Short mmCIF file of C-alpha atoms and ligand atoms in Angstrom, two decimals:
data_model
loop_
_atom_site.label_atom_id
_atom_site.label_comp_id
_atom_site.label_asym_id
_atom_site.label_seq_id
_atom_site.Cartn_x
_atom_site.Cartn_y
_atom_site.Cartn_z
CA UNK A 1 -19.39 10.02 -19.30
CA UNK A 2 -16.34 11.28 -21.25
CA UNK A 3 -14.45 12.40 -18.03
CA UNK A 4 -10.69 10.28 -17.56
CA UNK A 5 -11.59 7.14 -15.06
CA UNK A 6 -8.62 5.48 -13.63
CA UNK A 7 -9.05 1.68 -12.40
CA UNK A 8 -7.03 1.01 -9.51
CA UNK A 9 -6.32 -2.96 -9.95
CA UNK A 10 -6.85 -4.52 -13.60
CA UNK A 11 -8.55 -8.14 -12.14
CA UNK A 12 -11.68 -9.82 -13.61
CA UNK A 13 -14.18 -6.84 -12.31
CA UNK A 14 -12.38 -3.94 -13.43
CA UNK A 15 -12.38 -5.60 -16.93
CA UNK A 16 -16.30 -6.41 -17.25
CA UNK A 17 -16.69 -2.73 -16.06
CA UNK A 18 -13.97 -1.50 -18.50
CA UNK A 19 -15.15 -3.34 -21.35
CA UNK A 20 -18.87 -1.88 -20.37
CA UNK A 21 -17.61 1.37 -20.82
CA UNK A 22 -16.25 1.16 -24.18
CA UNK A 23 -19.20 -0.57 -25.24
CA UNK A 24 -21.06 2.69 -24.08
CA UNK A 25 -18.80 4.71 -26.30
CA UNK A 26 -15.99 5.61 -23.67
CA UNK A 27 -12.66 6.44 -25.41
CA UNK A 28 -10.01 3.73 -24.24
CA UNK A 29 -7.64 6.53 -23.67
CA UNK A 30 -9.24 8.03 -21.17
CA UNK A 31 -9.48 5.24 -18.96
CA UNK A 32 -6.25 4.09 -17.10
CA UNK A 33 -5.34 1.39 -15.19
CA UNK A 34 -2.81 0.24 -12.72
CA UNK A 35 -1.77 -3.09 -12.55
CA UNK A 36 1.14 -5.24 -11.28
CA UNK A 37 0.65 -7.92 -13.58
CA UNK A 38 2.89 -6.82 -16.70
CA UNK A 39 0.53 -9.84 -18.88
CA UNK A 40 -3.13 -8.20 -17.62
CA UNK A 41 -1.57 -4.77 -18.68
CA UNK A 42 -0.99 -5.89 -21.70
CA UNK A 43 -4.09 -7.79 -22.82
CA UNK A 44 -6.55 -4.63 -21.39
CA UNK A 45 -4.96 -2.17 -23.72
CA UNK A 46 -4.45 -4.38 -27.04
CA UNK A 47 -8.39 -5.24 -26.24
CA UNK A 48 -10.03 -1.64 -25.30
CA UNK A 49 -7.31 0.55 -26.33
CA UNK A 50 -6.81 1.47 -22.74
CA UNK A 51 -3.57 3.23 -21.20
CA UNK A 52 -2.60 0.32 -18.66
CA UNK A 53 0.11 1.61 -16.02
CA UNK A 54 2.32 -0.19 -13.91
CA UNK A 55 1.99 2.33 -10.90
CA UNK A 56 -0.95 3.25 -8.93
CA UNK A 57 -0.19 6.76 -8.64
CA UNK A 58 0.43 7.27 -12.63
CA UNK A 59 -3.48 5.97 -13.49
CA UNK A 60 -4.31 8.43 -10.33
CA UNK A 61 -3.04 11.15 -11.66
CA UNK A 62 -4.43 11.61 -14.88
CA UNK A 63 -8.34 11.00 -13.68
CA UNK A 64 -10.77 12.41 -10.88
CA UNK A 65 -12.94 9.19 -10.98
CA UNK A 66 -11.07 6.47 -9.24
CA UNK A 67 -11.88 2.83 -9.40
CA UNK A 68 -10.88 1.11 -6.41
CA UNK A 69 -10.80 -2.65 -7.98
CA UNK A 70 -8.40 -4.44 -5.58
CA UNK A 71 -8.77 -7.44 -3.29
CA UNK A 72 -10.02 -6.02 0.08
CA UNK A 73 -6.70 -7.56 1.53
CA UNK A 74 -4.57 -5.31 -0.37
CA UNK A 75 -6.16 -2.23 0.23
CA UNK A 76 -4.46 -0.70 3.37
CA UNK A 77 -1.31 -0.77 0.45
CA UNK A 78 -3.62 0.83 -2.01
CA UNK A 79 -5.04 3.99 -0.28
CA UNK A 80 -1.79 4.83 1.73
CA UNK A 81 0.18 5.37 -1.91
CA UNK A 82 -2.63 7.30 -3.40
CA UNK A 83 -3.75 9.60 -0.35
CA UNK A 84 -0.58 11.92 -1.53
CA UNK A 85 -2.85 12.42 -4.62
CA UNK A 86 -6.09 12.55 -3.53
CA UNK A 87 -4.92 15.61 -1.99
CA UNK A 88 -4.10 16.94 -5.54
CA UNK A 89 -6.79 15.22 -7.30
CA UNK A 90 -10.02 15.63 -5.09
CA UNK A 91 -11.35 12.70 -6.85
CA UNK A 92 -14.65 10.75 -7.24
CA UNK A 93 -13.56 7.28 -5.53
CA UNK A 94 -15.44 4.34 -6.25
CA UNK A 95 -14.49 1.01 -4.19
CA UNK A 96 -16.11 -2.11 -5.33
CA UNK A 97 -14.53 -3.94 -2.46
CA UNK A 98 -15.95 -6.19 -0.31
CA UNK A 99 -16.34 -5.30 3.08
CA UNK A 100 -14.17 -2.24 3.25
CA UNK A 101 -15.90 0.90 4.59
CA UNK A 102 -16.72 3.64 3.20
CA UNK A 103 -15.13 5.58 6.47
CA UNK A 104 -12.04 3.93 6.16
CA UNK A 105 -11.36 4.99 2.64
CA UNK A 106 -12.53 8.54 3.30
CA UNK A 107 -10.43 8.74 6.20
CA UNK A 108 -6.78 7.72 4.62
CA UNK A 109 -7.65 9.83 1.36
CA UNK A 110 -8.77 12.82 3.08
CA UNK A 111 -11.92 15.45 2.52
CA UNK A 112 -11.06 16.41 -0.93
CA UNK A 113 -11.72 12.63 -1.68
CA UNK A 114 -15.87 12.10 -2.48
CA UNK A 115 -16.81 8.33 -1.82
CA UNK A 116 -18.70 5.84 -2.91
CA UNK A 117 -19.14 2.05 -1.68
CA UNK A 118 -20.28 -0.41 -4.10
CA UNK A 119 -21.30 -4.25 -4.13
CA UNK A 120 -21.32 -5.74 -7.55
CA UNK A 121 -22.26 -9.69 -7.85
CA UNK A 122 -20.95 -11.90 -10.43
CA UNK A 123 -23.65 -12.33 -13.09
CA UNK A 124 -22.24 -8.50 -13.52
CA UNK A 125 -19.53 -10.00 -15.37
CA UNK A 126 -22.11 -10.58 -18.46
CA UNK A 127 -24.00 -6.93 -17.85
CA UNK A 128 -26.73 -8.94 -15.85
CA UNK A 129 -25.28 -8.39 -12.44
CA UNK A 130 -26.98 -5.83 -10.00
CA UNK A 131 -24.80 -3.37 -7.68
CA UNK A 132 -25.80 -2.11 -4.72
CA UNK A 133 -24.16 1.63 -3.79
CA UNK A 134 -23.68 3.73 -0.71
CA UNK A 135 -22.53 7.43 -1.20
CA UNK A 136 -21.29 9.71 1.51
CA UNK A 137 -23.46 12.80 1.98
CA UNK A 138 -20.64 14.82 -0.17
CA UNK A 139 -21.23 13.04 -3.32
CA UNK A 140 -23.72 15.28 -5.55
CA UNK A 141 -26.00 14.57 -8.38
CA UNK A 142 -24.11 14.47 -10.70
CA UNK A 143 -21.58 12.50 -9.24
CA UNK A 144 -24.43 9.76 -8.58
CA UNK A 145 -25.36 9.81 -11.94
CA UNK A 146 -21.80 9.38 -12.72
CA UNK A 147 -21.36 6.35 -10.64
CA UNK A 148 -24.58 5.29 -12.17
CA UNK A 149 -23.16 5.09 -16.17
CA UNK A 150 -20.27 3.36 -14.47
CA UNK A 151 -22.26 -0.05 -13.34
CA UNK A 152 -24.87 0.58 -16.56
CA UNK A 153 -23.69 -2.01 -18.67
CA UNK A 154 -23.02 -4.56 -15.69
CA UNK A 155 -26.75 -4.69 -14.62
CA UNK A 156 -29.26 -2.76 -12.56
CA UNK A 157 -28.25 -0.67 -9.63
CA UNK A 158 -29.75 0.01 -6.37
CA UNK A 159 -28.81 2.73 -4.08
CA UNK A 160 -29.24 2.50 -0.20
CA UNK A 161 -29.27 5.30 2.01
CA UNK A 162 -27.56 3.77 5.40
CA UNK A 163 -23.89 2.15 4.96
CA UNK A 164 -24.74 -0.32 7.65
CA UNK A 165 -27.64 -1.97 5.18
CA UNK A 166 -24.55 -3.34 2.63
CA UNK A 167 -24.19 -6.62 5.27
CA UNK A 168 -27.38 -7.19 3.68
CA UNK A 169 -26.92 -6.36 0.20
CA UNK A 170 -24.30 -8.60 0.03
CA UNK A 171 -26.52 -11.32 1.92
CA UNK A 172 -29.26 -10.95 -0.85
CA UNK A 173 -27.50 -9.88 -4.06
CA UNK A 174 -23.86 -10.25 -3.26
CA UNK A 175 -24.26 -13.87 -2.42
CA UNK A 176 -27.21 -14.52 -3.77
CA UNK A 177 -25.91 -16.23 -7.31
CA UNK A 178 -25.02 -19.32 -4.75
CA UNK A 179 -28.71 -19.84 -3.75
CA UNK A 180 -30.33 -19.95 -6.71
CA UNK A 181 -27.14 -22.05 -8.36
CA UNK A 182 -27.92 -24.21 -5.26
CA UNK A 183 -31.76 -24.13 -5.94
CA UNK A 184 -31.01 -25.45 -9.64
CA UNK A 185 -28.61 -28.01 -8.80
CA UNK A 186 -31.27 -29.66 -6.08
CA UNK A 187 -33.73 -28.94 -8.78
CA UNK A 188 -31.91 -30.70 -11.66
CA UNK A 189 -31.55 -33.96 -9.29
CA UNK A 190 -35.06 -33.86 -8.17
CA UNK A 191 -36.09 -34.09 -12.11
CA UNK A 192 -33.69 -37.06 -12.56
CA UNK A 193 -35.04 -38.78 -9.88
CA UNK A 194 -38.28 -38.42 -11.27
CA UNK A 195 -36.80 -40.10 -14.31
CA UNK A 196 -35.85 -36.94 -16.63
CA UNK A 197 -31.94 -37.45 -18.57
CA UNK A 198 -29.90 -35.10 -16.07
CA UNK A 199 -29.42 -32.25 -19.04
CA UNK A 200 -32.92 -32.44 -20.19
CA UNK A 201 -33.94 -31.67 -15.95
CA UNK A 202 -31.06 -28.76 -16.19
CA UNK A 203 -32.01 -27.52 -19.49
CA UNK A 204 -36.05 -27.62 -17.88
CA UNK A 205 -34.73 -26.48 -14.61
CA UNK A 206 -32.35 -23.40 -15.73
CA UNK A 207 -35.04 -22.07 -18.31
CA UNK A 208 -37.43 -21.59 -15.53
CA UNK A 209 -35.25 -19.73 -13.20
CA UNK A 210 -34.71 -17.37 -16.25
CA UNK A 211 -38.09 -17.08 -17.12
CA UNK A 212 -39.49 -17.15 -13.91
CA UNK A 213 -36.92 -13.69 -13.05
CA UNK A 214 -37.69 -12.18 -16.26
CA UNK A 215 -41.45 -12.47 -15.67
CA UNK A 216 -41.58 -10.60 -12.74
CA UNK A 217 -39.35 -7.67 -13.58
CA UNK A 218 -40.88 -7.35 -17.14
CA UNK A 219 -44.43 -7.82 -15.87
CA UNK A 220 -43.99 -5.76 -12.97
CA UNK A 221 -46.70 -7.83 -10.88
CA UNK A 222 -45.80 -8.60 -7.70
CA UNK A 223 -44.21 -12.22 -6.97
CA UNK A 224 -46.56 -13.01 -4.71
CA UNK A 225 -49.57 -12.69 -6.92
CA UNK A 226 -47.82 -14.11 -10.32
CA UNK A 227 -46.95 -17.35 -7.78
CA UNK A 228 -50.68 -17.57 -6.57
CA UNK A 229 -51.80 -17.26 -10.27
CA UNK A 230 -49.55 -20.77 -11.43
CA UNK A 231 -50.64 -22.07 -8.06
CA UNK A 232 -54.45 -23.63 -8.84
CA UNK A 233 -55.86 -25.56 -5.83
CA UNK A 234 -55.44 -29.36 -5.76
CA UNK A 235 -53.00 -28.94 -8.80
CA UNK A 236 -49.36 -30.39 -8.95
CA UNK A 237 -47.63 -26.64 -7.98
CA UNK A 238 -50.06 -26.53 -4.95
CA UNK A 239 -48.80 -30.03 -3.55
CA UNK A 240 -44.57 -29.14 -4.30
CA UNK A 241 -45.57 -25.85 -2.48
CA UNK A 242 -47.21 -27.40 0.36
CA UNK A 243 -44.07 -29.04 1.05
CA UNK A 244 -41.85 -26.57 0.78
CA UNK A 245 -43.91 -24.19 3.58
CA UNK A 246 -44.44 -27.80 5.45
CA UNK A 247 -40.42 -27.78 5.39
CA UNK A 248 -39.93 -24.80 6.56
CA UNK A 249 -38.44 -23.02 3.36
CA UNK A 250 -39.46 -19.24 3.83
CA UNK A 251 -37.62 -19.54 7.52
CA UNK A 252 -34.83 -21.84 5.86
CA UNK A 253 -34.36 -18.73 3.61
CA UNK A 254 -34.25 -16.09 6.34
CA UNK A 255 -32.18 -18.44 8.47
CA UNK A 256 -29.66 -18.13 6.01
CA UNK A 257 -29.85 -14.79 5.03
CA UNK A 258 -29.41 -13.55 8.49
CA UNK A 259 -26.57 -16.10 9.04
CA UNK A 260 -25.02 -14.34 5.76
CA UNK A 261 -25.34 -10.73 7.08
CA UNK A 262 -23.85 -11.84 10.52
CA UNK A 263 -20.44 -13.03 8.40
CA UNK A 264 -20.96 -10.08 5.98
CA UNK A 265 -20.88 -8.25 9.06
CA UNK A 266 -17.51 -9.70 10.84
CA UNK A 267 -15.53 -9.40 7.91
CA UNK A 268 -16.13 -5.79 7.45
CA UNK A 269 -14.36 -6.01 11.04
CA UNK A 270 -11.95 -7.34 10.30
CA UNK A 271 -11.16 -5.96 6.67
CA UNK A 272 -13.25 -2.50 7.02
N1 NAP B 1 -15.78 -10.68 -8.75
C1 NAP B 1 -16.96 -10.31 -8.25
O1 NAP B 1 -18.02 -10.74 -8.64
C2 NAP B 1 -17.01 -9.29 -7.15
C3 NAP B 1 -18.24 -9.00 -6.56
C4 NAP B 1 -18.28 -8.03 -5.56
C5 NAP B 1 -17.14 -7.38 -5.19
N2 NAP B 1 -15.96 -7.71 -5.78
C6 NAP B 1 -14.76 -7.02 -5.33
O2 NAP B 1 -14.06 -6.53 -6.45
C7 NAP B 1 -12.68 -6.47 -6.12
C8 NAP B 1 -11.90 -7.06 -7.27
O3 NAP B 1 -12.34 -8.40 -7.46
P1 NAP B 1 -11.88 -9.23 -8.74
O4 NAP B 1 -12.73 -10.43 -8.79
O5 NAP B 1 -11.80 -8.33 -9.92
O6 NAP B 1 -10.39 -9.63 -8.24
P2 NAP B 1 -9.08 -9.86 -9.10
O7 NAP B 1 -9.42 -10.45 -10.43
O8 NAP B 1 -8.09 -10.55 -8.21
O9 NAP B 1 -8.57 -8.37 -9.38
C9 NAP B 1 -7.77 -7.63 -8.52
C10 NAP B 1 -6.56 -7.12 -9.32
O10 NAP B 1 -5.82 -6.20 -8.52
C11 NAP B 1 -4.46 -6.43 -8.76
N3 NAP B 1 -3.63 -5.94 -7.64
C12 NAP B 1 -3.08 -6.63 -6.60
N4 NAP B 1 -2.37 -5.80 -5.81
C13 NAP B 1 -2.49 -4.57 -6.34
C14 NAP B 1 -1.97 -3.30 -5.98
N5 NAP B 1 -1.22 -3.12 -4.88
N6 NAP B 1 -2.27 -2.25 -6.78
C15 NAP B 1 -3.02 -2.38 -7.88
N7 NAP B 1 -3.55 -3.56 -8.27
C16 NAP B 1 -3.27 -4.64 -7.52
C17 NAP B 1 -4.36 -7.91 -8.88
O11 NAP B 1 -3.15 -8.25 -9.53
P3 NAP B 1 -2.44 -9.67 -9.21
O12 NAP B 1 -3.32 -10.70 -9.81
O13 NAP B 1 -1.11 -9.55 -9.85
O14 NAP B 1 -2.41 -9.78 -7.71
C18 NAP B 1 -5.60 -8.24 -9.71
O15 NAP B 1 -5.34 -8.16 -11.09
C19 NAP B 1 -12.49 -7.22 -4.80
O16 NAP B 1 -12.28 -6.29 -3.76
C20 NAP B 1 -13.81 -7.92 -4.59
O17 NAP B 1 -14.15 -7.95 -3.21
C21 NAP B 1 -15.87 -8.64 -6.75
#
């Protein structure tokens, strides 16, 4: 992808995607970036050799991919100063932000503007994130494939085909680092309580999540079956897992899943 990208918004995600890039072989020239803080401008182009602007509208203007990286709060700002050149432009607009909807930026920037709505999660920030997007039915092929390179070095990528599903992307994916953190931590003081020094239970308990994640998606099995086969009746996995369907977990889960898409869902209210 040797085509000019601008990054609207220089913050901590438009630098893990930048620096993806120009690990991918993307000329730091071509990618500009507009950015309040004078200090952030600074430190993104003596790192990738990018052309860091102090203006929205000058990083606009010399790309047709657009990288919406703000704070969802400060996006109303955003979109009214670059619809003027979205007109000129007809760009490619990627938003990464949370909760605003794909309507709403298609609507200020006008039809020449294609869209697409993405949700990153953190562990993106060291290429192992996934993202999931949402493209209007204007964005082609190639612009998919495109968007596609863009996320590449942050992690996987999923698209979905109805806008209304990202309430739930962000409940699974979006979110989702907090469950498993939450997992490990209740994990880790399990294993001390069990008599285990507390970073000999975390070093135990944060391998396993790792390998437990990597088995699936390298193996390709289904979870279900890989979990029967460590499960041997009358054997020590058998009783924890007794008492985690006893408990309730699998509803615990959806309970909170549901209760994630219902916020996920609100906020896109009130920001979308
Ligand atoms: N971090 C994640 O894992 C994650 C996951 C999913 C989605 N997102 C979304 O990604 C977006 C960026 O998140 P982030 O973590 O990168 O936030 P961030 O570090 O705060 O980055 C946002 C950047 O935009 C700058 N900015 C503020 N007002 C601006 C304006 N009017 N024009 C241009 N730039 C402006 C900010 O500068 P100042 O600091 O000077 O205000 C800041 O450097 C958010 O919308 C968030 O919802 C992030």
């Amino acid at each position: 992808m040797s085509r000019p990208i601008a990054f609207i918004g220089g913050g901590n995600m438009a630098r893990s995607l930048i620096g993806g890039l120009i690990r991918q072989g993307h000329a730091g020239h071509q990618i500009h970036v507009s950015e309040p803080n004078a200090d952030l401008r600074e430190t993104l182009a003596r790192d990738f050799g990018v052309v860091a602007h102090a203006l929205n509208d000058a990083a606009a203007r010399l790309a047709d991919i657009w990288v919406l990286a703000v704070k969802p709060q400060v996006m109303a700002t955003v979109l009214a100063e670059l619809a003027p050149v979205a007109v000129d432009q007809a760009p490619l607009v990627v938003s990464i932000a949370a909760g605003v909807t794909h309507g709403r930026i298609a609507d200020v920037l006008g039809p020449g503007a294609r869209v697409v709505r993405t949700m990153p999660n953190t562990p993106a920030m060291i290429g192992a994130g996934i993202t999931g997007l949402y493209a209007g039915a204007d964005v082609g092929a190639a612009e998919r494939v495109a968007v596609e390179a863009l996320f590449a070095s942050a992690g996987a990528t999923v698209w979905i085909a109805d806008e209304m599903q990202m309430d739930a992307v962000t409940a699974v994916s979006g979110s989702g680092p907090a469950y498993f953190f939450l997992l490990i931590e209740a994990l880790v003081a399990a294993g001390a309580r069990q008599g285990l020094p507390t970073d000999t239970a975390a070093r135990l308990a944060l391998h396993t999540a790792l390998g437990a994640a990597r088995m699936v998606i390298e193996s390709g099995e289904e979870v279900a079956l890989l979990r029967q086969r460590v499960t041997s009746p009358g054997g020590t996995t058998a009783a924890a897992l007794d008492v985690f369907v006893q408990g309730g977990f699998p509803e615990l889960v959806d309970q909170a899943v549901a209760a994630a898409t219902r916020r996920g869902r609100e906020l896109t209210q009130c920001v979308g």
